[in-house]
Amino acid sequence: MFRRAASTLFALALVGISMVALTQWASGTTFNPQTITSINDNRPSQFPDRTDTLKIPAPDSNFSLVVTFVPPAFCVASIANDCSAATVDSFGTQTPTGPAVPLGTETGTLSSLSTLALSTADGSLNTTCNQIFVVGFTFFNALTGSPGPILHTMADGLGHDGAVDLNGDGVITAADTTVSGGTVAQGSVSGRKLINGLFDVNGVYAQGGSGGGDGVVDANDNGLVEYKKLVIAGQLDANGDGVISAADDGLTIDSGIVSADPIAAPADPLVIQWQDPDGNGLYNGIDHYPNYLITSLEPAGAGPATAVLPRLRTWGVTSVAGTSVILQFLTFNKGALVALTGLPYTTMTATKGYPTESVLQDPDPYQAGLGQISDFCTALSSTATTLGTSLPGLGGATGGSKMGRNPVPGLAVTGDGTNASLGGIGNTGTHFERQLDRSYRDADSDGIENEFDTCPNTANIDGDPRTTNGPDSDGLDSACDPGPNTTNYDQDGDGWANRIDNCPLVANATPGSVQKDTDNPIWFKPADGGPPTDGIGDACDLNPTVSDGHIHTVENKVGICVGGSAAAGDNDINDAGAQAPDGWCNARETFLGTNPLDNCGGSTLDPLAWPPDFNGDRYVNTTDKTKMALAIKAYTANNVTGYNKRFDLDANGAINSIDKTIETNFLSSGVPNPPGSPTGPQGCLP
């Protein structure tokens, strides 16, 4: 079922080197994301465009999280400063000091081949998940949350004693009295007021309404709000039990609309972001910071006082099968996400670089509106271009901002070995970039993630839902279909087609209303590091307070080549197009004595093929680590005759702990796979 996903296609200059499984289960889904990336100018100090491709093959699970780490020595723009000027410390860290990046400036594009299924409750649309859509985005620089207006929707309101905390500070105070902007349904409040956090509704709080209320909160404000939620004496009955009590505290409201009775849910609630009520040429999603980003980036609990805010946010929107699809990239300071205090964020240390996390759609565990997209499955291929220099954009925004910058020449390595070095060749060499990818959950371990599985608690028996809708073609697998030979496109009769319904056998909504999946709040970090919700609706979830199912978490370690001063750069040349680049610059390989045209070594052992593979078996293991240890010992014992530049991976004239750290970074890594070859730990064919 199409609900939520997260991807980071904002990766910088990746050349696939390794993939290390952090969490892997013996059964259930597989997860093998692949990345390929290039930069169009790899000279030091330049501002290249970066082209990044992410591929996830079928029948792998789709992704629930991708976070990419720009290497520490690179410059990454913030909304306050671009990289046209920067201060550089002794560790090679570049802090941008250029001018601010204007809101609305164009920062990049993305094109994706996405595999989707389309469904409607009447069966007029009932495809399997094999419909290929070409999806395109253009990205624009957007507000990062502070200072500036917050895009509030009712989905973001938190109940406290039945009142609504619209400014999101976790308490109801006079600060909630007024909120600027359009209407609640359009993202903020215009004309109408909150009084000490209470609704001055006067019975009707209509979408797009311009009335101002009467200035007091009393029984005249009673009425229906937000899918049968009652306003009682101006207070919000968040749990819908007809009284205002402590039971209403902390409850989120269902969706992004407040309207008069009868309440009509918008078919496309995310259209709120795709509007420009003030006419400044910038969509709401650009000049407002969506409040759900604050909620999802809480270390624990609600309230923005401790929320982690990005240094840069880019925003894009498109329409697919009549549904708004919003994709945002959030880039943070190095080590900032560790503050979220749970897996996988505690592994995102500053030494890995600048983390970029993406948010696809609204991650809040409520689903509103009926779209036609029922499934988003693999295979997936997405190619993103991140501009080194921004283009003119929306609202009259001028281009020319420097969004990223290669390392500057001549700087020393950092203690973790992730930056390049001196050694007579400037700051050339391999810079490590890491990418953390996480799958969706699979509760019944049948190889089909819950989001895609119409029988999430029972192993499917009909086969892959990419190619089958069951023997009666209604989208339900025979494992749980109460009528496997009777076609019923909406088995529970709640207005949601089986393939889009998160409880296809239990009515849990009416047409146009929500289907709740609230195992945990969106800020919650489960112990396994997986998604806080499981894609199974509350009404049919065997464990409605637990996010059910195993996950896979994979960390890719990749190399970015930063070359010399030649006009075209010192490229990581491949072997006449037959092999993938190995992530080591030509200048570095020439220094080490390895072959810059060979990353495999042919059919026999070749210790000069790939720099970290000292014995030429196309794999970095304990044998290579031992050889490095012996080289360090020999050099330490006699730094004149004991020096062997083959082991001087940072090319600084010494063999020491930094070289050991670089070698350790490649442990369990195979050389890159040549195009079209079978995948595997070693990659190259004999």
XYZ file of C-alpha atoms in Angstrom:
686
model
C 0.000 0.000 0.000
C 1.378 3.416 -0.971
C 1.946 5.432 2.187
C 5.359 6.697 3.083
C 8.949 6.342 1.968
C 12.221 8.183 2.297
C 15.068 8.387 -0.146
C 18.251 10.348 -0.498
C 19.033 10.852 -4.129
C 20.944 13.988 -3.182
C 24.134 11.899 -2.863
C 27.392 13.474 -3.945
C 29.782 11.876 -6.424
C 29.472 8.200 -5.588
C 31.479 5.405 -7.152
C 30.222 2.132 -5.703
C 32.903 0.312 -3.713
C 31.328 -1.658 -0.920
C 28.127 -2.640 0.752
C 28.186 -3.863 4.339
C 25.046 -5.400 5.822
C 24.398 -4.064 9.313
C 21.196 -6.006 9.889
C 20.294 -9.048 7.792
C 17.686 -11.719 8.359
C 17.903 -15.298 7.153
C 14.442 -15.155 5.602
C 12.012 -12.595 4.303
C 12.808 -9.590 2.187
C 16.099 -8.933 0.430
C 17.628 -5.463 0.164
C 20.519 -4.641 -2.171
C 20.531 -0.935 -3.084
C 23.112 0.111 -5.661
C 24.600 3.552 -6.292
C 26.504 5.038 -9.232
C 27.640 8.671 -9.268
C 29.865 11.037 -11.197
C 30.992 14.657 -10.980
C 31.671 16.801 -14.039
C 34.778 18.513 -12.634
C 36.894 16.698 -10.046
C 39.639 19.307 -9.655
C 40.176 20.591 -6.099
C 38.182 23.698 -5.089
C 35.717 23.429 -7.979
C 31.898 23.543 -7.821
C 30.830 20.553 -9.925
C 27.408 19.255 -10.824
C 26.840 15.789 -9.394
C 24.819 13.042 -11.042
C 23.668 10.247 -8.745
C 21.806 7.072 -9.593
C 20.132 4.828 -7.028
C 18.900 1.415 -8.136
C 16.994 -1.162 -6.104
C 16.289 -4.341 -8.056
C 13.160 -6.448 -7.840
C 12.143 -8.377 -5.796
C 13.953 -6.394 -3.079
C 12.035 -4.382 -0.502
C 11.692 -0.711 -1.227
C 13.451 1.794 1.033
C 12.133 3.374 4.216
C 15.211 5.525 4.842
C 18.285 6.677 2.949
C 20.840 8.997 4.504
C 23.902 10.033 2.516
C 27.007 11.566 4.099
C 28.929 14.169 2.119
C 32.632 13.674 3.033
C 33.986 15.980 5.746
C 36.476 17.830 3.506
C 33.805 18.990 1.054
C 31.946 22.266 1.437
C 28.164 22.065 1.764
C 26.106 25.240 1.503
C 23.695 26.320 4.212
C 20.680 28.528 3.687
C 22.665 31.332 5.369
C 25.901 30.953 3.380
C 26.903 29.406 0.079
C 30.336 27.952 -0.761
C 31.605 30.774 -2.988
C 33.795 31.700 -0.011
C 34.818 29.507 2.901
C 37.120 29.339 5.879
C 39.242 26.194 6.107
C 40.649 24.746 9.310
C 43.745 22.559 9.751
C 41.647 19.411 9.279
C 40.360 20.518 5.903
C 36.852 21.370 7.083
C 35.349 24.100 4.909
C 32.825 26.416 6.531
C 30.838 28.365 3.910
C 31.021 32.143 4.317
C 29.488 33.271 1.021
C 26.121 35.030 0.682
C 22.791 33.473 1.626
C 21.076 31.151 -0.840
C 17.793 32.828 -1.911
C 14.536 30.985 -1.311
C 13.212 29.552 -4.567
C 16.521 29.246 -6.379
C 16.744 26.038 -8.445
C 19.191 23.528 -6.937
C 18.752 20.373 -9.005
C 16.530 17.841 -10.726
C 15.584 14.194 -10.388
C 14.211 11.673 -12.851
C 12.932 8.327 -11.633
C 11.674 5.138 -13.238
C 9.191 4.108 -10.566
C 7.199 0.891 -10.465
C 3.627 1.489 -9.311
C 0.229 -0.177 -9.032
C -3.030 1.714 -9.538
C -6.283 0.713 -7.857
C -9.822 1.914 -7.269
C -12.488 0.364 -5.047
C -14.833 -0.264 -7.994
C -12.184 -2.227 -9.876
C -12.008 0.192 -12.802
C -8.307 0.385 -12.017
C -6.744 -2.785 -10.659
C -3.183 -3.194 -11.917
C -0.369 -5.262 -10.520
C 2.784 -3.434 -9.451
C 4.446 -3.427 -12.827
C 3.362 -0.058 -14.215
C 6.463 2.003 -15.042
C 6.132 5.759 -14.528
C 8.741 8.356 -15.425
C 8.607 10.769 -12.478
C 10.430 14.091 -12.612
C 11.198 16.725 -9.962
C 12.805 20.144 -9.984
C 14.190 21.170 -6.597
C 14.213 24.633 -5.055
C 15.934 26.032 -1.991
C 13.440 26.187 0.875
C 13.120 27.587 4.393
C 14.962 25.539 7.029
C 12.628 26.269 9.939
C 14.242 29.100 11.832
C 13.617 31.939 11.505
C 10.441 31.961 9.474
C 6.829 30.805 9.348
C 5.885 27.205 10.027
C 3.501 25.394 7.687
C 0.852 24.262 10.184
C -1.817 21.788 9.266
C -4.258 20.181 11.646
C -2.233 16.996 11.284
C 0.472 18.793 13.232
C -1.705 20.128 16.075
C -1.029 18.481 19.411
C -3.826 18.352 21.942
C -3.147 19.627 25.478
C -6.249 19.505 27.683
C -8.206 19.614 24.451
C -6.593 22.822 23.196
C -4.228 22.971 20.223
C -0.555 23.874 20.410
C -0.289 25.625 17.039
C 3.166 27.110 17.541
C 4.488 23.687 18.473
C 6.362 24.588 21.650
C 4.722 21.788 23.632
C 2.548 23.986 25.850
C -0.669 25.981 25.525
C 0.035 29.650 26.184
C -0.909 33.072 24.930
C 1.708 32.527 22.201
C -0.861 30.274 20.534
C -3.344 33.157 20.327
C -2.495 34.236 16.781
C -0.862 32.459 13.883
C -0.131 34.243 10.619
C -0.810 33.132 7.064
C -3.713 31.626 5.087
C -6.290 29.295 6.644
C -5.622 26.194 8.711
C -6.597 24.099 5.714
C -4.093 26.046 3.610
C -1.281 25.827 6.133
C -1.876 28.524 8.727
C -4.541 30.798 10.201
C -5.896 33.948 8.588
C -8.483 36.203 10.235
C -9.602 33.609 12.766
C -7.816 33.561 16.096
C -6.837 31.213 18.831
C -7.437 32.609 22.294
C -5.009 31.142 24.834
C -4.749 28.171 22.531
C -8.524 27.665 22.252
C -10.549 27.775 19.057
C -12.619 30.853 18.320
C -14.554 28.975 15.662
C -18.114 30.277 15.914
C -19.298 26.961 14.558
C -17.677 27.113 11.124
C -13.962 26.951 10.411
C -14.231 26.513 6.670
C -11.429 25.820 4.235
C -10.545 29.122 2.673
C -12.906 31.055 4.960
C -12.161 34.674 5.758
C -14.324 35.266 8.836
C -12.653 36.501 11.973
C -14.594 34.976 14.846
C -16.198 37.078 17.585
C -13.160 37.383 19.843
C -14.365 35.119 22.632
C -14.360 31.376 23.186
C -17.751 30.097 24.276
C -20.533 27.639 23.418
C -21.057 29.451 20.124
C -17.802 27.921 18.984
C -19.059 24.381 19.415
C -19.108 22.320 16.240
C -17.545 19.582 14.238
C -13.855 19.879 13.453
C -11.572 17.512 11.586
C -13.288 14.210 10.893
C -15.853 14.246 13.707
C -13.548 15.843 16.288
C -15.728 18.136 18.401
C -15.026 21.647 19.563
C -16.612 21.890 23.015
C -16.699 25.401 24.455
C -13.832 26.271 22.178
C -11.699 23.312 23.255
C -10.782 20.401 21.025
C -12.043 16.937 21.873
C -9.063 15.241 20.254
C -10.006 11.657 21.082
C -13.640 12.146 20.116
C -15.231 10.876 23.338
C -17.465 13.910 23.756
C -15.674 15.429 26.745
C -12.591 17.562 27.300
C -10.134 15.804 29.609
C -6.517 14.834 30.089
C -7.208 11.931 27.698
C -7.033 14.485 24.891
C -3.450 15.445 25.756
C -0.745 14.704 23.204
C -3.100 13.363 20.550
C -2.434 14.335 16.951
C -5.293 15.466 14.785
C -6.019 13.313 11.794
C -5.268 15.338 8.701
C -4.714 18.673 7.064
C -8.206 20.097 6.846
C -10.712 21.797 9.103
C -14.113 22.455 7.578
C -17.796 22.771 8.332
C -20.106 19.781 8.745
C -20.434 17.682 6.651
C -16.659 17.320 6.665
C -15.170 16.487 3.284
C -11.607 15.245 3.275
C -9.492 16.589 0.452
C -8.688 13.946 -2.140
C -5.140 15.306 -2.118
C -4.191 16.725 1.329
C -0.605 17.522 0.284
C -1.938 20.093 -2.175
C -1.618 22.506 0.786
C 2.119 22.698 0.103
C 1.578 23.234 -3.600
C -0.273 26.537 -3.165
C 0.769 30.164 -2.991
C -1.930 32.081 -1.065
C 0.184 35.219 -0.590
C 1.052 35.413 -4.287
C 4.808 35.839 -3.811
C 5.642 33.198 -6.419
C 6.817 30.684 -3.812
C 4.808 27.589 -2.942
C 3.817 27.150 0.715
C 6.281 24.264 0.943
C 9.156 26.598 0.045
C 8.560 29.691 2.182
C 7.097 27.738 5.140
C 8.737 24.907 7.069
C 6.354 21.909 7.321
C 5.659 21.240 10.987
C 5.756 17.476 10.467
C 9.489 17.823 9.870
C 9.817 19.294 13.359
C 7.785 16.458 14.858
C 9.703 13.727 13.039
C 13.090 15.178 14.044
C 12.450 15.180 17.794
C 14.929 13.290 19.990
C 11.985 12.227 22.181
C 8.487 13.610 22.394
C 6.891 16.641 20.809
C 7.958 20.291 20.899
C 10.453 22.092 18.642
C 12.735 23.295 21.450
C 14.824 20.152 20.951
C 14.047 19.436 17.293
C 17.035 19.090 14.959
C 16.858 21.604 12.112
C 18.704 21.263 8.770
C 21.326 23.641 7.450
C 19.820 23.316 3.964
C 16.476 22.064 2.624
C 15.501 21.584 -0.991
C 11.891 20.968 -2.018
C 10.293 19.475 -5.107
C 6.785 18.477 -6.137
C 5.185 16.584 -9.004
C 1.887 14.883 -9.763
C 1.648 11.145 -10.344
C -1.694 9.574 -11.292
C -3.490 12.613 -9.891
C -1.661 12.508 -6.546
C 0.715 15.200 -5.272
C 4.151 13.736 -4.568
C 6.457 15.941 -2.477
C 10.129 15.087 -2.014
C 12.447 17.070 0.249
C 16.171 16.769 0.989
C 17.366 17.897 4.428
C 21.118 18.399 4.901
C 22.398 18.680 8.490
C 25.601 19.712 10.199
C 28.111 16.935 10.779
C 27.056 14.795 13.726
C 23.756 16.668 14.211
C 21.537 13.597 13.797
C 23.236 11.768 16.666
C 21.026 13.955 18.892
C 17.999 11.913 17.802
C 19.317 9.333 20.312
C 18.184 6.116 18.639
C 19.319 3.726 15.921
C 20.309 4.246 13.214
C 20.976 7.894 14.088
C 23.478 7.183 16.869
C 25.805 5.756 14.187
C 25.780 9.026 12.221
C 28.882 10.554 13.789
C 30.600 13.721 12.606
C 33.489 11.746 11.101
C 31.150 10.419 8.422
C 30.445 13.903 7.081
C 27.313 15.933 6.403
C 24.166 13.760 6.543
C 21.404 14.347 4.013
C 18.066 12.704 4.778
C 15.072 12.828 2.490
C 11.393 12.953 3.251
C 8.909 11.639 0.708
C 5.349 12.787 1.367
C 4.168 13.378 4.963
C 5.599 10.710 7.308
C 2.812 11.192 9.860
C 1.141 7.789 10.478
C -2.229 8.902 9.146
C -3.418 8.411 5.625
C -5.975 10.863 4.261
C -7.696 11.010 0.923
C -8.101 8.395 -1.745
C -5.474 8.462 -4.469
C -5.058 5.936 -7.243
C -1.503 4.860 -6.356
C -1.895 1.654 -4.364
C 1.697 0.378 -4.405
C 5.202 1.749 -4.867
C 7.508 -1.226 -5.338
C 10.829 -2.235 -6.821
C 12.443 -2.217 -9.337
C 13.405 1.417 -8.840
C 15.926 3.574 -10.656
C 16.371 7.265 -9.864
C 18.930 9.691 -11.212
C 19.443 13.046 -9.543
C 21.522 16.000 -10.675
C 22.614 18.369 -7.919
C 23.789 21.677 -9.329
C 27.130 23.057 -8.267
C 25.813 26.526 -9.131
C 22.107 27.209 -8.647
C 19.836 28.530 -11.398
C 17.209 31.289 -11.255
C 14.032 29.885 -9.765
C 10.625 30.809 -8.369
C 9.495 34.134 -6.985
C 12.161 35.998 -8.918
C 15.005 34.157 -7.137
C 18.357 34.754 -8.801
C 20.754 31.893 -9.406
C 24.523 31.743 -9.008
C 24.738 30.333 -5.474
C 27.536 27.791 -4.991
C 25.798 24.748 -3.519
C 28.849 22.534 -2.960
C 32.601 22.568 -3.374
C 35.344 19.981 -3.791
C 38.107 19.847 -1.138
C 40.722 22.572 -1.413
C 44.287 21.448 -2.231
C 47.184 20.955 0.114
C 45.466 20.026 3.365
C 46.375 17.282 5.817
C 44.242 14.234 6.515
C 41.897 14.060 9.457
C 42.295 11.553 12.233
C 39.755 9.168 10.727
C 41.474 9.011 7.348
C 38.435 10.162 5.400
C 40.104 13.189 3.802
C 42.866 13.196 1.227
C 46.417 14.258 1.995
C 49.613 16.037 1.023
C 52.319 13.742 -0.407
C 53.410 15.936 -3.300
C 50.155 15.541 -5.248
C 48.029 18.117 -3.479
C 44.715 17.204 -1.940
C 44.015 14.506 -4.519
C 42.832 11.015 -3.854
C 39.848 9.129 -2.567
C 37.379 10.741 -0.198
C 34.952 8.350 1.422
C 31.238 8.915 1.174
C 28.824 6.686 3.045
C 25.194 5.952 2.403
C 22.873 4.299 4.910
C 19.832 2.540 3.431
C 17.004 0.895 5.344
C 14.223 -1.339 4.044
C 10.570 -1.502 5.020
C 9.357 -4.096 7.514
C 8.206 -7.622 6.689
C 6.057 -9.038 9.514
C 5.412 -12.513 8.086
C 8.890 -12.952 6.509
C 7.435 -13.913 3.144
C 9.716 -11.579 1.199
C 7.050 -8.906 0.667
C 7.263 -5.750 2.778
C 4.173 -4.838 4.814
C 3.542 -1.695 2.776
C 3.140 -3.906 -0.312
C 1.547 -6.990 1.253
C -2.253 -7.404 1.336
C -1.743 -10.323 3.777
C 0.948 -8.827 6.040
C 0.347 -11.295 8.891
C 0.195 -14.449 6.744
C 2.807 -15.611 4.246
C 1.586 -15.200 0.677
C 1.007 -18.277 -1.457
C -0.020 -16.873 -4.850
C 3.345 -15.405 -5.759
C 4.833 -11.977 -6.298
C 2.218 -9.154 -6.176
C 4.283 -7.428 -8.849
C 2.783 -9.878 -11.315
C -0.369 -11.317 -9.698
C -3.580 -10.008 -8.181
C -4.563 -13.434 -6.864
C -6.626 -16.087 -8.673
C -9.755 -13.901 -8.599
C -7.853 -10.711 -9.561
C -9.052 -8.637 -6.589
C -5.591 -7.922 -5.162
C -5.907 -10.243 -2.138
C -3.546 -13.174 -1.865
C -5.272 -16.526 -1.301
C -3.461 -16.838 2.029
C -6.007 -14.484 3.606
C -8.691 -13.954 0.952
C -12.029 -15.049 2.488
C -13.337 -15.636 -1.032
C -10.327 -16.663 -3.140
C -12.571 -17.468 -6.096
C -14.878 -14.466 -5.707
C -13.792 -11.099 -7.036
C -14.301 -8.300 -4.520
C -12.114 -5.274 -5.131
C -13.044 -3.764 -1.728
C -13.382 -6.778 0.565
C -14.309 -4.847 3.717
C -16.504 -2.294 1.974
C -14.855 0.762 3.498
C -14.242 2.537 0.210
C -10.578 1.621 -0.056
C -9.478 -0.832 -2.746
C -7.789 -3.937 -1.341
C -4.334 -3.036 -2.623
C -4.432 0.462 -1.180
C -6.126 -0.574 2.097
C -3.839 -1.085 5.112
C -6.563 -3.350 6.589
C -8.204 -4.903 3.523
C -10.273 -7.372 5.582
C -11.368 -4.993 8.372
C -13.330 -1.809 7.687
C -11.282 0.955 9.264
C -12.401 4.061 7.407
C -15.120 5.614 5.333
C -14.477 6.973 1.840
C -12.309 10.057 2.092
C -11.291 9.550 5.720
C -8.119 8.279 7.313
C -6.647 4.829 7.890
C -4.596 5.006 11.061
C -1.291 3.204 11.528
C -0.094 4.516 14.877
C 2.223 1.896 16.394
C 4.524 4.700 17.552
C 4.814 8.469 17.059
C 6.840 9.486 14.019
C 9.714 10.700 16.228
C 10.001 7.321 18.010
C 13.172 5.260 17.448
C 12.505 1.502 17.770
C 15.322 -0.577 19.248
C 16.044 -2.265 15.908
C 16.495 1.074 14.141
C 13.532 0.425 11.864
C 10.551 2.606 10.939
C 8.343 3.653 13.881
C 5.225 2.322 12.137
C 4.778 -0.934 10.264
C 2.348 -0.213 7.450
C -0.369 -2.367 9.038
C -3.527 -0.465 10.019
C -4.439 -0.292 13.692
C -7.735 -2.105 13.141
C -6.041 -5.307 11.962
C -2.600 -5.008 13.564
C -1.889 -7.991 15.821
C 0.403 -5.711 17.856
C -1.017 -2.197 17.408
C 1.591 -0.577 19.664
C 4.583 -2.383 18.151
C 6.144 -1.838 14.736
C 6.072 -5.423 13.448
C 8.519 -7.040 11.075
C 12.185 -7.447 10.386
C 14.244 -4.874 8.497
C 17.517 -4.698 6.614
C 19.960 -1.858 7.152
C 22.844 -1.522 4.711
C 25.711 0.965 4.748
C 27.460 1.642 1.454
C 31.034 2.897 1.572
C 32.025 4.626 -1.643
C 34.958 6.603 -2.947
C 34.987 10.041 -4.544
C 38.011 10.838 -6.657
C 39.345 14.401 -6.340
C 42.052 14.819 -8.944
C 44.807 17.134 -10.061
C 44.947 20.458 -11.853
C 44.470 19.372 -15.473
C 41.659 21.116 -17.280
C 39.563 17.959 -17.364
C 40.626 16.927 -13.881
C 42.623 13.866 -12.860
C 39.904 11.326 -13.442
C 39.487 7.874 -12.023
C 39.763 6.374 -15.508
C 38.130 3.018 -16.076
C 39.607 0.135 -18.015
C 38.581 1.090 -21.565
C 34.967 1.149 -20.444
C 34.979 -2.517 -19.499
C 35.197 -2.018 -15.768
C 33.733 0.399 -13.262
C 36.076 3.037 -11.786
C 37.607 1.862 -8.522
C 37.390 5.150 -6.622
C 41.122 5.885 -6.610
C 42.453 8.874 -8.542
C 45.105 8.368 -11.194
C 47.610 10.590 -9.394
C 47.221 8.566 -6.190
C 47.585 5.249 -8.024
C 50.648 6.498 -9.881
C 52.219 7.400 -6.537
C 51.373 3.990 -5.032
C 52.520 2.110 -8.099
C 49.152 0.509 -8.824
C 47.569 0.455 -12.269
C 45.004 3.256 -12.760
C 43.515 1.376 -15.732
C 42.830 -1.851 -13.848
C 40.480 -2.376 -10.938
C 40.158 -6.150 -11.236
C 43.518 -7.696 -11.977
C 42.474 -9.918 -14.856
C 42.275 -13.679 -14.419
C 45.195 -14.025 -12.001
C 46.200 -12.445 -8.704
C 47.414 -8.918 -9.304
C 48.592 -6.992 -6.229
C 48.886 -3.833 -8.357
C 45.254 -3.703 -9.446
C 43.371 -2.086 -6.566
C 45.232 -0.006 -3.922
C 43.719 -1.459 -0.696
C 43.921 -5.076 -1.987
C 47.562 -5.930 -1.277
C 47.437 -9.612 -2.294
C 45.361 -9.084 -5.447
C 42.470 -11.412 -4.618
C 39.960 -8.614 -5.374
C 38.777 -8.489 -1.764
C 39.928 -6.630 1.354
C 40.123 -8.955 4.342
C 42.266 -9.780 7.383
C 45.148 -10.855 5.116
C 45.417 -7.330 3.748
C 45.009 -5.858 7.229
C 47.872 -8.033 8.464
C 50.084 -6.920 5.573
C 49.401 -3.308 6.510
C 50.256 -3.992 10.153
C 53.562 -5.594 9.114
C 54.358 -2.630 6.841
C 53.717 -0.186 9.718
C 55.933 -2.272 11.994
C 58.735 -2.392 9.406
C 58.538 1.356 8.842
C 58.478 2.118 12.544
C 61.513 -0.058 13.079
C 63.499 1.550 10.259
C 61.913 4.536 8.575
C 64.588 4.689 5.891
C 64.799 1.217 4.408
C 61.474 0.116 5.917
C 59.361 2.527 3.874
C 57.225 0.882 1.171
C 55.065 3.430 -0.615
C 52.683 0.647 -1.744
C 51.265 0.806 1.812
C 51.321 4.610 2.076
C 47.644 4.947 1.125
C 47.450 8.619 2.062
C 50.667 9.353 0.140
C 52.243 11.489 2.865
C 55.647 9.822 2.988
C 54.956 7.754 6.112
C 53.224 4.463 6.924
C 51.226 4.912 10.108
C 47.852 4.643 11.821
C 46.159 6.846 9.224
C 47.021 4.353 6.489
C 45.724 1.601 8.755
C 42.449 3.511 9.214
C 42.028 3.925 5.456
C 42.634 0.198 4.969
C 40.153 -0.671 7.725
C 37.501 1.419 5.974
C 37.660 -1.046 3.067
C 37.442 -4.252 5.121
C 34.851 -6.703 3.743
C 34.808 -4.717 0.481
C 35.144 -6.117 -3.014
C 36.279 -4.174 -6.061
C 33.420 -2.579 -8.006
C 31.310 -4.745 -10.254
C 31.924 -4.398 -13.995
C 28.753 -3.455 -15.885
C 26.522 -6.467 -16.445
C 28.500 -8.829 -14.231
C 26.951 -10.893 -11.451
C 26.980 -9.165 -8.101
C 28.949 -10.652 -5.260
C 31.444 -9.875 -2.535
C 34.346 -9.707 -5.004
C 32.551 -8.259 -7.969
C 34.990 -9.076 -10.766
C 34.819 -12.248 -12.810
C 37.968 -14.391 -13.179
